Coordinates of C-alpha atoms in Angstrom, one line a residue:
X1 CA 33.5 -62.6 65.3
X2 CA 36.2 -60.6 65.9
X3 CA 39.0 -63.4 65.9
X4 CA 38.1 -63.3 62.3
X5 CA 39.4 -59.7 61.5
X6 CA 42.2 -59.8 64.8
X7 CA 44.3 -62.4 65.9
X8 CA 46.4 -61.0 68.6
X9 CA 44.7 -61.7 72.1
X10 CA 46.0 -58.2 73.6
X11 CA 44.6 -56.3 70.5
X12 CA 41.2 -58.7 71.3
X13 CA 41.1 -57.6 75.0
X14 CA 41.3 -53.9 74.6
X15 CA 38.5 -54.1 71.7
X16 CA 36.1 -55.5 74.1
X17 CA 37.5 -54.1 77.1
X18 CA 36.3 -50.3 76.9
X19 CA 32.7 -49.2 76.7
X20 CA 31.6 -49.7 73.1
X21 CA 33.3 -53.4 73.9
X22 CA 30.2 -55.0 74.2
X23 CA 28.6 -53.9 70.9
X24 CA 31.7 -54.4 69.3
X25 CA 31.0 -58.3 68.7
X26 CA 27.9 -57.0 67.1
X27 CA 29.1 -54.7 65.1
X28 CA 31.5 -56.5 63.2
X29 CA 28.6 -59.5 62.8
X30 CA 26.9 -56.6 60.9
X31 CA 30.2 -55.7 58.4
X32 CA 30.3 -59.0 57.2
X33 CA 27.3 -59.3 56.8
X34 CA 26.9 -56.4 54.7
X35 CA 29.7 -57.1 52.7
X36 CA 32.5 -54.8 53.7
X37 CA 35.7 -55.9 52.7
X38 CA 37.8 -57.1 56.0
X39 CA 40.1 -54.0 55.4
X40 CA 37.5 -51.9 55.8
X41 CA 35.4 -53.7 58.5
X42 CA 38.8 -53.7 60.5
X43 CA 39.0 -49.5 60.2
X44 CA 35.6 -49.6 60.8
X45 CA 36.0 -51.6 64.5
X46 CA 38.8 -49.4 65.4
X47 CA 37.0 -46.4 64.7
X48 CA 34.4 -47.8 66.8
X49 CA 36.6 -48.8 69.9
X50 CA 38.3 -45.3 69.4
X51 CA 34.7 -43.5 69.6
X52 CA 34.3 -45.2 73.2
X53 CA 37.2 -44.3 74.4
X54 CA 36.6 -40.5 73.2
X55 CA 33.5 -40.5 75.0
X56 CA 34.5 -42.2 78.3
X57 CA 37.7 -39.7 78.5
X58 CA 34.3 -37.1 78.0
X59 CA 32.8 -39.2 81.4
X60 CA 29.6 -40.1 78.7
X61 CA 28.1 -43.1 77.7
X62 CA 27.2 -44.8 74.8
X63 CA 23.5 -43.4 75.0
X64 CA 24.8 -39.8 75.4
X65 CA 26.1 -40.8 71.8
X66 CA 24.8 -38.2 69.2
X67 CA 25.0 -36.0 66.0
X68 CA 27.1 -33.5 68.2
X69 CA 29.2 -36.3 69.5
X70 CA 29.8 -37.3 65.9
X71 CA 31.2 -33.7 65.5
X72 CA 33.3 -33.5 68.3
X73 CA 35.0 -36.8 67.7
X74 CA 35.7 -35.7 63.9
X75 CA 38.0 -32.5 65.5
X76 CA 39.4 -34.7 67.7
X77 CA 40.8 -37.0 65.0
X78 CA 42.6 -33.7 63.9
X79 CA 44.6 -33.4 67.2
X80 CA 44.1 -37.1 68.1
X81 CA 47.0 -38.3 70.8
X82 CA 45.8 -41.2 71.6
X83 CA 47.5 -44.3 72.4
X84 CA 46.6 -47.8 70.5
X85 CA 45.2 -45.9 67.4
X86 CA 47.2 -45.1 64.7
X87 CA 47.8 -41.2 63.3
X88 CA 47.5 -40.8 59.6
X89 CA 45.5 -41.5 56.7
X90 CA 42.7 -42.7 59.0
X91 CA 40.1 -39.5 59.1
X92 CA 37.6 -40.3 56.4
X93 CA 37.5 -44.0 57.4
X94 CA 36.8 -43.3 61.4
X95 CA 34.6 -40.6 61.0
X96 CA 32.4 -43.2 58.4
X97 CA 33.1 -46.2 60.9
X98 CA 31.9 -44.4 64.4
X99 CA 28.6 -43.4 61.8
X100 CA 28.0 -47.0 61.2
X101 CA 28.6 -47.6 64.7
X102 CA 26.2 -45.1 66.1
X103 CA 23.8 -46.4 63.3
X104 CA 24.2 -49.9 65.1
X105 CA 23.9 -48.6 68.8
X106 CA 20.3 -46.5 67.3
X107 CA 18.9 -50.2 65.8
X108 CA 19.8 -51.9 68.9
X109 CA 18.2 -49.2 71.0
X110 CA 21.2 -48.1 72.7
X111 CA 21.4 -44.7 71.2
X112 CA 18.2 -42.4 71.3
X113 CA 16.4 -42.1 67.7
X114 CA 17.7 -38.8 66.5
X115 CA 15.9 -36.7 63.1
X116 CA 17.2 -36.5 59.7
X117 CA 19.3 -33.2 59.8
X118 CA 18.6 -30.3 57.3
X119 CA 15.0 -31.9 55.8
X120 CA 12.9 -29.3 54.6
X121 CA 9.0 -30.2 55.7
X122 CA 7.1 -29.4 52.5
X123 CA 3.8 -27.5 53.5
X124 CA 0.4 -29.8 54.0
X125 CA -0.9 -29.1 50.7
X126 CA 2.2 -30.2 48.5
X127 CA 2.4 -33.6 50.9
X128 CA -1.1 -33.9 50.0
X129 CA -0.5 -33.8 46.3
X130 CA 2.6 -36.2 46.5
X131 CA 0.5 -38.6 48.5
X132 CA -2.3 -38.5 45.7
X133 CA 0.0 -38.6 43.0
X134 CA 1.7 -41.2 44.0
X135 CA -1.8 -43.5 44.8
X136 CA -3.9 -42.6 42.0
X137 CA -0.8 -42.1 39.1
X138 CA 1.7 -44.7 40.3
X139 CA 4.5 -42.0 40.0
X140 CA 7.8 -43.0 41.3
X141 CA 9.9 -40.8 43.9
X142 CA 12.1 -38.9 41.9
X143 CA 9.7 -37.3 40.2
X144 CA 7.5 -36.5 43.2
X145 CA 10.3 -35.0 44.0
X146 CA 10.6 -32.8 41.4
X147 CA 6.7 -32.2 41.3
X148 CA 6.6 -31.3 44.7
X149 CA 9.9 -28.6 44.2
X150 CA 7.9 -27.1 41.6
X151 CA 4.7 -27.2 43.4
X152 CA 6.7 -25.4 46.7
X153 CA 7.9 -22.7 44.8
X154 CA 5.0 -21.6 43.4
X155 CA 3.5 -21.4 46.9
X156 CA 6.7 -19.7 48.1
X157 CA 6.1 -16.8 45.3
X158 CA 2.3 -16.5 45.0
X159 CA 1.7 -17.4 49.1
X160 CA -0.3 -20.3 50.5
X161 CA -4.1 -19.3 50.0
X162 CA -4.5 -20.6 46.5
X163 CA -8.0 -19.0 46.5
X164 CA -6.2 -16.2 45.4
X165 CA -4.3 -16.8 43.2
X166 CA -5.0 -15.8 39.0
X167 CA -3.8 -16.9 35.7
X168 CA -1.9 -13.7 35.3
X169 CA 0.4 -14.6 38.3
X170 CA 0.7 -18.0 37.5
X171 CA 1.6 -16.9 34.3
X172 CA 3.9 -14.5 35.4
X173 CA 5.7 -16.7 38.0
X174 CA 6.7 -19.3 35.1
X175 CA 8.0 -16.6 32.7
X176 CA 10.3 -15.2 35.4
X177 CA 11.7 -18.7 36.0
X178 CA 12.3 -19.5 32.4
X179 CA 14.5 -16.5 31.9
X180 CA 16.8 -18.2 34.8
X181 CA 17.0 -21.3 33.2
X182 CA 17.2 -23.4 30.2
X183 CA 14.5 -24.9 28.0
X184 CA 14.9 -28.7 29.5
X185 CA 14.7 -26.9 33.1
X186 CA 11.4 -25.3 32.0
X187 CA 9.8 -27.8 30.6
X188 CA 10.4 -29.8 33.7
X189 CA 9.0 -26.9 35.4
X190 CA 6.0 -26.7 33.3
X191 CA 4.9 -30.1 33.7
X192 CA 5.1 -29.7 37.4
X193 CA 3.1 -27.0 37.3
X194 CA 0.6 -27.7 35.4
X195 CA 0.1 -31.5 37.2
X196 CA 0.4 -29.7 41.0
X197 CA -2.7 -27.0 39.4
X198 CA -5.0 -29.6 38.5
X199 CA -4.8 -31.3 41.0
X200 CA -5.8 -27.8 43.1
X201 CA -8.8 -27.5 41.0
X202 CA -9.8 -31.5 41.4
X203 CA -10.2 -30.4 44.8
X204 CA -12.0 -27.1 44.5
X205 CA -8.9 -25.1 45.7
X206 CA -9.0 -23.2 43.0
X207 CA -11.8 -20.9 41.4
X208 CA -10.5 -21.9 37.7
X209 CA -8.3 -23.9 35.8
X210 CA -4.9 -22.0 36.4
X211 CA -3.2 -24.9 34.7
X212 CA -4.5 -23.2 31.3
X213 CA -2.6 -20.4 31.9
X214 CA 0.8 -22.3 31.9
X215 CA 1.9 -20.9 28.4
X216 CA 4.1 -23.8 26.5
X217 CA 7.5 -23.0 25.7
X218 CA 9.1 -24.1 22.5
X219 CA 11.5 -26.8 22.8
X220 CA 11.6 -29.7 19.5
X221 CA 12.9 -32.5 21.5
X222 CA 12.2 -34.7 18.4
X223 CA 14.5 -32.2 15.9
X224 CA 17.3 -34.4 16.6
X225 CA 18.8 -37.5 15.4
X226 CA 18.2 -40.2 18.2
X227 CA 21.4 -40.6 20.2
X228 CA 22.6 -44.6 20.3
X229 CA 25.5 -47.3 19.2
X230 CA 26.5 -48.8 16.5
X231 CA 26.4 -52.5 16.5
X232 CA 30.0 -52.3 16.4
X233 CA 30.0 -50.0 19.2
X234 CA 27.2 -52.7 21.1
X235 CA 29.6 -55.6 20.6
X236 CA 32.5 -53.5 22.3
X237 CA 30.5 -52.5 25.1
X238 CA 29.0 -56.1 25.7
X239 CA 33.0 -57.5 25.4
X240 CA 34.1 -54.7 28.0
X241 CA 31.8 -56.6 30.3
X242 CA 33.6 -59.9 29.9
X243 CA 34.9 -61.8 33.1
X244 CA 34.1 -63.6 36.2
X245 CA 33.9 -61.7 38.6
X246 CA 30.5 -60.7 40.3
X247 CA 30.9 -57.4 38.9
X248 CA 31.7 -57.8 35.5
X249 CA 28.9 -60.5 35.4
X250 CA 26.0 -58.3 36.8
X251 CA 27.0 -55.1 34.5
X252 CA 27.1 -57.7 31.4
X253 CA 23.6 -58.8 32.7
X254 CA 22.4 -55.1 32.9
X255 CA 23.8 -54.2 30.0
X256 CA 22.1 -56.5 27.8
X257 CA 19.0 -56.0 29.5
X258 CA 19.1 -53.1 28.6
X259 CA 20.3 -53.0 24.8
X260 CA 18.2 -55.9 24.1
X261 CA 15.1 -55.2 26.0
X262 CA 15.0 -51.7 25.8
X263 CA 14.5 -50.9 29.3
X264 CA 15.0 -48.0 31.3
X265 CA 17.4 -47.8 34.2
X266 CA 14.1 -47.8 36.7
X267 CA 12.9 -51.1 35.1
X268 CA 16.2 -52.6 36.0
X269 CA 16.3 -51.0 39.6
X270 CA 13.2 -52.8 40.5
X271 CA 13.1 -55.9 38.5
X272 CA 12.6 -58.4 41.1
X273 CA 13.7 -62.3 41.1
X274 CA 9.6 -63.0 40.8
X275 CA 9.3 -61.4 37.7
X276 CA 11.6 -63.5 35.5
X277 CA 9.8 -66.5 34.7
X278 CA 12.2 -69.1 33.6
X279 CA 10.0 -72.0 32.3
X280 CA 8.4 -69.5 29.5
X281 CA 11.2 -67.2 29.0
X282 CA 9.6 -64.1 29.6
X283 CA 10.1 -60.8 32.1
X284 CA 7.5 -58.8 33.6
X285 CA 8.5 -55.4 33.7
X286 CA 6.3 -52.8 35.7
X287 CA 7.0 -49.2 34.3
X288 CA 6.0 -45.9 34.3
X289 CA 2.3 -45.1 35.6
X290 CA 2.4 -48.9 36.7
X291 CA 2.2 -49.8 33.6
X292 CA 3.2 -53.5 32.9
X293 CA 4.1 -55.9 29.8
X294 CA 5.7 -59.4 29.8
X295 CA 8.7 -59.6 27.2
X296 CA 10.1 -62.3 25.8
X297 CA 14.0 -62.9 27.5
X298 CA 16.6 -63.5 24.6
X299 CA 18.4 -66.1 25.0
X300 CA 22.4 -64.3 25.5
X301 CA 19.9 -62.2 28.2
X302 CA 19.0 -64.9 29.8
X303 CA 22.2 -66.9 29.6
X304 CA 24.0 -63.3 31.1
X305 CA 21.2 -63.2 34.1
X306 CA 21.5 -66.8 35.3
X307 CA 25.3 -66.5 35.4
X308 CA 24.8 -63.6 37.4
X309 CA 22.1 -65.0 39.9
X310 CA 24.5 -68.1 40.4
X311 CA 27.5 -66.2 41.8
X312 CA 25.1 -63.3 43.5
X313 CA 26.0 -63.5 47.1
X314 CA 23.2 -65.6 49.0
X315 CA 23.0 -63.6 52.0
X316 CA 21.1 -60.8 50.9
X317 CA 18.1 -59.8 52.5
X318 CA 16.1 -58.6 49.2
X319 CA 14.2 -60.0 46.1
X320 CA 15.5 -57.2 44.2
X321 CA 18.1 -58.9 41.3
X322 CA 20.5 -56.6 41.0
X323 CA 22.2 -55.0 44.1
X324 CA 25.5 -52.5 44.6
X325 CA 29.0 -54.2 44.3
X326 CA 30.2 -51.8 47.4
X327 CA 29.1 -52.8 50.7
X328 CA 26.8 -52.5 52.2
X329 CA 24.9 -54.9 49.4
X330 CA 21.7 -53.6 48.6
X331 CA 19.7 -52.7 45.7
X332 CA 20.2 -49.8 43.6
X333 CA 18.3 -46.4 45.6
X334 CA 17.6 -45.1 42.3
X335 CA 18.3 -46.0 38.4
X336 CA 21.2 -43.3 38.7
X337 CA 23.2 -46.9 39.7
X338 CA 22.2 -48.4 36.6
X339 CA 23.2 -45.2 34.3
X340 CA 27.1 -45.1 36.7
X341 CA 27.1 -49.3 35.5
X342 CA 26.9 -47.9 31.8
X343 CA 28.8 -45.0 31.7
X344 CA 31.8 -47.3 33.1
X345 CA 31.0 -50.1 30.5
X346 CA 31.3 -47.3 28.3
X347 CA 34.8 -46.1 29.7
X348 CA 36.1 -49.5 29.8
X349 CA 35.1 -50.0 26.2
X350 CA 36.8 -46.6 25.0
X351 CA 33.8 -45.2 23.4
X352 CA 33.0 -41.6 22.7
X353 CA 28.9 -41.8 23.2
X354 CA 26.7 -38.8 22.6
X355 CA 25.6 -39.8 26.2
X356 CA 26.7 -41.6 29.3
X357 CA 23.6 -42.8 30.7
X358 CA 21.2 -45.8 30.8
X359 CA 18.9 -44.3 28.1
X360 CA 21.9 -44.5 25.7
X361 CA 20.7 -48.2 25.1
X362 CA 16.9 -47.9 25.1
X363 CA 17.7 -45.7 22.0
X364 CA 20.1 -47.8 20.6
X365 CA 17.6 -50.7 21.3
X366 CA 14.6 -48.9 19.3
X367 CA 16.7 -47.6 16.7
X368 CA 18.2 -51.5 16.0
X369 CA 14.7 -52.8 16.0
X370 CA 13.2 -50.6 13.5
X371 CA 16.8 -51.2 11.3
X372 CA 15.5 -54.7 11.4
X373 CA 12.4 -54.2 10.1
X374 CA 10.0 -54.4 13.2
X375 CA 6.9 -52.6 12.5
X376 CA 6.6 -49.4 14.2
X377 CA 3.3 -50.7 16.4
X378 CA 5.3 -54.2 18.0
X379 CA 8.7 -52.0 18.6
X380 CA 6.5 -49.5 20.4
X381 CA 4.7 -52.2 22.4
X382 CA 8.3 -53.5 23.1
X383 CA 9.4 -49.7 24.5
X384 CA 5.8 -49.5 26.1
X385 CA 5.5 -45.8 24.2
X386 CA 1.7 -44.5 24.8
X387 CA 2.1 -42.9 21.3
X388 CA 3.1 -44.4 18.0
X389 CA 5.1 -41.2 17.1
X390 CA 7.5 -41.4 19.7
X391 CA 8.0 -44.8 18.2
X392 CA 8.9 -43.4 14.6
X393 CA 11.3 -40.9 16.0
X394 CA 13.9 -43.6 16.2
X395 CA 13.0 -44.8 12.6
X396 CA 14.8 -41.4 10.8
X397 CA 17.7 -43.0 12.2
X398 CA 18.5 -45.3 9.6
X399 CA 19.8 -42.6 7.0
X400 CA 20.8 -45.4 4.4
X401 CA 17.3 -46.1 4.1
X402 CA 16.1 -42.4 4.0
X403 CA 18.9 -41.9 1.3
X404 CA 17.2 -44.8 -1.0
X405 CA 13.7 -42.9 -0.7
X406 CA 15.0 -39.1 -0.4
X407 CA 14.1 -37.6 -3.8
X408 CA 16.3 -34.9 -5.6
X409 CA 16.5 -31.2 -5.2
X410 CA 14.7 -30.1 -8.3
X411 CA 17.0 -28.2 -10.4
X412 CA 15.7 -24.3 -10.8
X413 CA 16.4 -23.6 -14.8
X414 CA 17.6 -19.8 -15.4

């Protein structure tokens, strides 16, 4: 594999002549096949040649390899003299290729299996409550996360026998965190608390409901005027997507997904390829609380997808239908991915949006179908709300309409 990326037999030699030579092969088998650009996959080889000969200079082998290894060879690069690797501009992509390497030496069992540096353990009780969360409520990892940060501080403050504890300092814990932060903070914060309490007193942790004593905090989230597009603004962001390339052809996919569909960015993270059916032109989508509906795939969505899925490279190990442009290709982590595709749609498209992120469209998405006279009950069905008045919060949107049934100020006579 590595006449692919080097042609000149000396260069070919010294690769697989020192010690990491007879991974190398290996090594660059997984680049390609990850889909790292042969620029980079070439940095990355070198790096990994240069690694070896770091660590035989050190009289070490590839199994002493390790985290402080890693270290050491990143100072070295600072004073690095030696010959058949090139000084420069080369520090961030050696110290990233010898971490693939080592990466590749730990799957093939060359390297010892080392821990994730700088985890924090969470104690028993709050793995408990993410484990039972996540069985019994179908909740999705980044908000465990956040749960469990909420649920740790509280034991942090009030101490680990929750027998103990009373509404007062419960009460008291949350006040002094809301004067440190804002109100979206809090209320993040709140809910936490309050799901991490009852599920203390489901199991008889607690001697009373302590999630009563979780005062609310006053925060109108629905004050506001829903933030979206215009449908000018929605044609410009769908033309900035235009073009052939893999790229542009997934984020046009996405994009109308999500403008169309109203989807959030997690629905598009894990849609997989088994949940579009083609012959009835529908799309199962699994949300929050594993909540799922089948909606009907519009036609320019469909068209959009299927270009995609034609040109998406075959050689990836997933189900997943929409994976990273940068190597390696995988699926999105997270629907942070998603929100990055839209904010540069957005850039691209030159458009000053009250926000940047995914959830831009799924407003824009309600707010178009309600301008278009779908009743409140089918667009909520369509957004999978659990209430109807989250639904009607996009329809003040349409201010032409509010203006025809406003009525006037009644005039005070003196």
């Amino acid at each position: 594999m590595l006449e692919k990326y080097f042609s000149a037999p000396k260069t070919l030699r010294r690769l697989r002549g020192g010690i990491s030579g007879p991974h190398i092969d290996a090594f660059a088998d997984v680049l390609e096949r990850d889909g790292y650009a042969p620029a980079s996959a070439v940095r990355y080889i070198r790096a990994a040649a240069h690694l070896g000969c770091f660590v035989h200079r050190k009289c070490g082998v590839l199994a002493d390899i390790d985290f402080k290894t890693l270290d050491s060879f990143g100072r070295h690069l600072r004073r690095c003299r030696c010959p058949h690797f090139k000084r420069g501009k080369i520090g961030y992509h050696a110290r990233f290729g010898v971490k693939l390497f080592h990466q590749h030496l730990v799957g093939g069992g060359i390297c010892p299996t080392e821990p994730v540096r700088d985890v924090t353990v969470d104690p028993s009780i709050v793995t408990d409550f993410r484990n039972w969360f996540r069985t019994h409520r179908g909740v999705k990892e980044p908000t465990l996360r956040q749960y469990a940060r909420g649920a740790a501080e509280l034991l942090q403050t009030l101490g680990e026998d929750v027998g103990q504890w009373n509404a007062q300092a419960v009460r008291d814990f949350l006040l002094e965190r809301a004067s440190q932060c804002g109100a979206p903070t809090t209320q993040r914060l709140i809910t936490s608390l309050r799901a991490f309490l009852r599920f203390l007193n489901f199991r008889g942790e607690c001697r009373d409901d302590l999630a009563l004593a979780i005062p609310a905090v006053a925060h109108w989230r629905l004050a506001r005027l829903p933030r979206c597009l215009s449908a000018a603004e929605v044609d410009r962001l769908v033309a900035a997507c235009d073009g052939t390339d893999l790229v542009r052809l997934r984020d046009r996919a996405i994009v109308l997904m999500l403008v169309r569909l109203g989807l959030r960015a997690g629905d598009v993270t894990h849609l997989r390829l088994s949940d579009v059916d083609w012959h009835s032109g529908t799309l199962q989508v699994i949300g929050k609380g594993r909540y799922q509906v089948r909606l009907p795939l519009p036609q320019d969505v469909g068209d959009a997808l299927l270009r995609y899925l034609e040109c998406r490279p075959a050689n990836i190990d997933t189900d997943h239908v929409f994976v990273r442009s940068n190597a390696p290709c995988r699926p999105f982590s997270s629907g942070d991915g998603v929100s990055s595709v839209v904010k540069h749609a957005l850039k691209r498209a030159k458009i000053e949006a009250p926000a940047k992120g995914a959830h831009l469209l799924r407003h824009t998405a309600a707010t178009e179908m309600l301008r278009n006279g779908v009743p409140l009950d089918q667009a909520g069905l369509v957004l999978r709300h659990r209430s109807i008045d989250m639904t009607a919060y996009y329809a003040k949107a349409d201010v032409a309409l509010l203006k025809q049934i406003a009525q006037p100020w009644p005039e005070v006579n003196g």
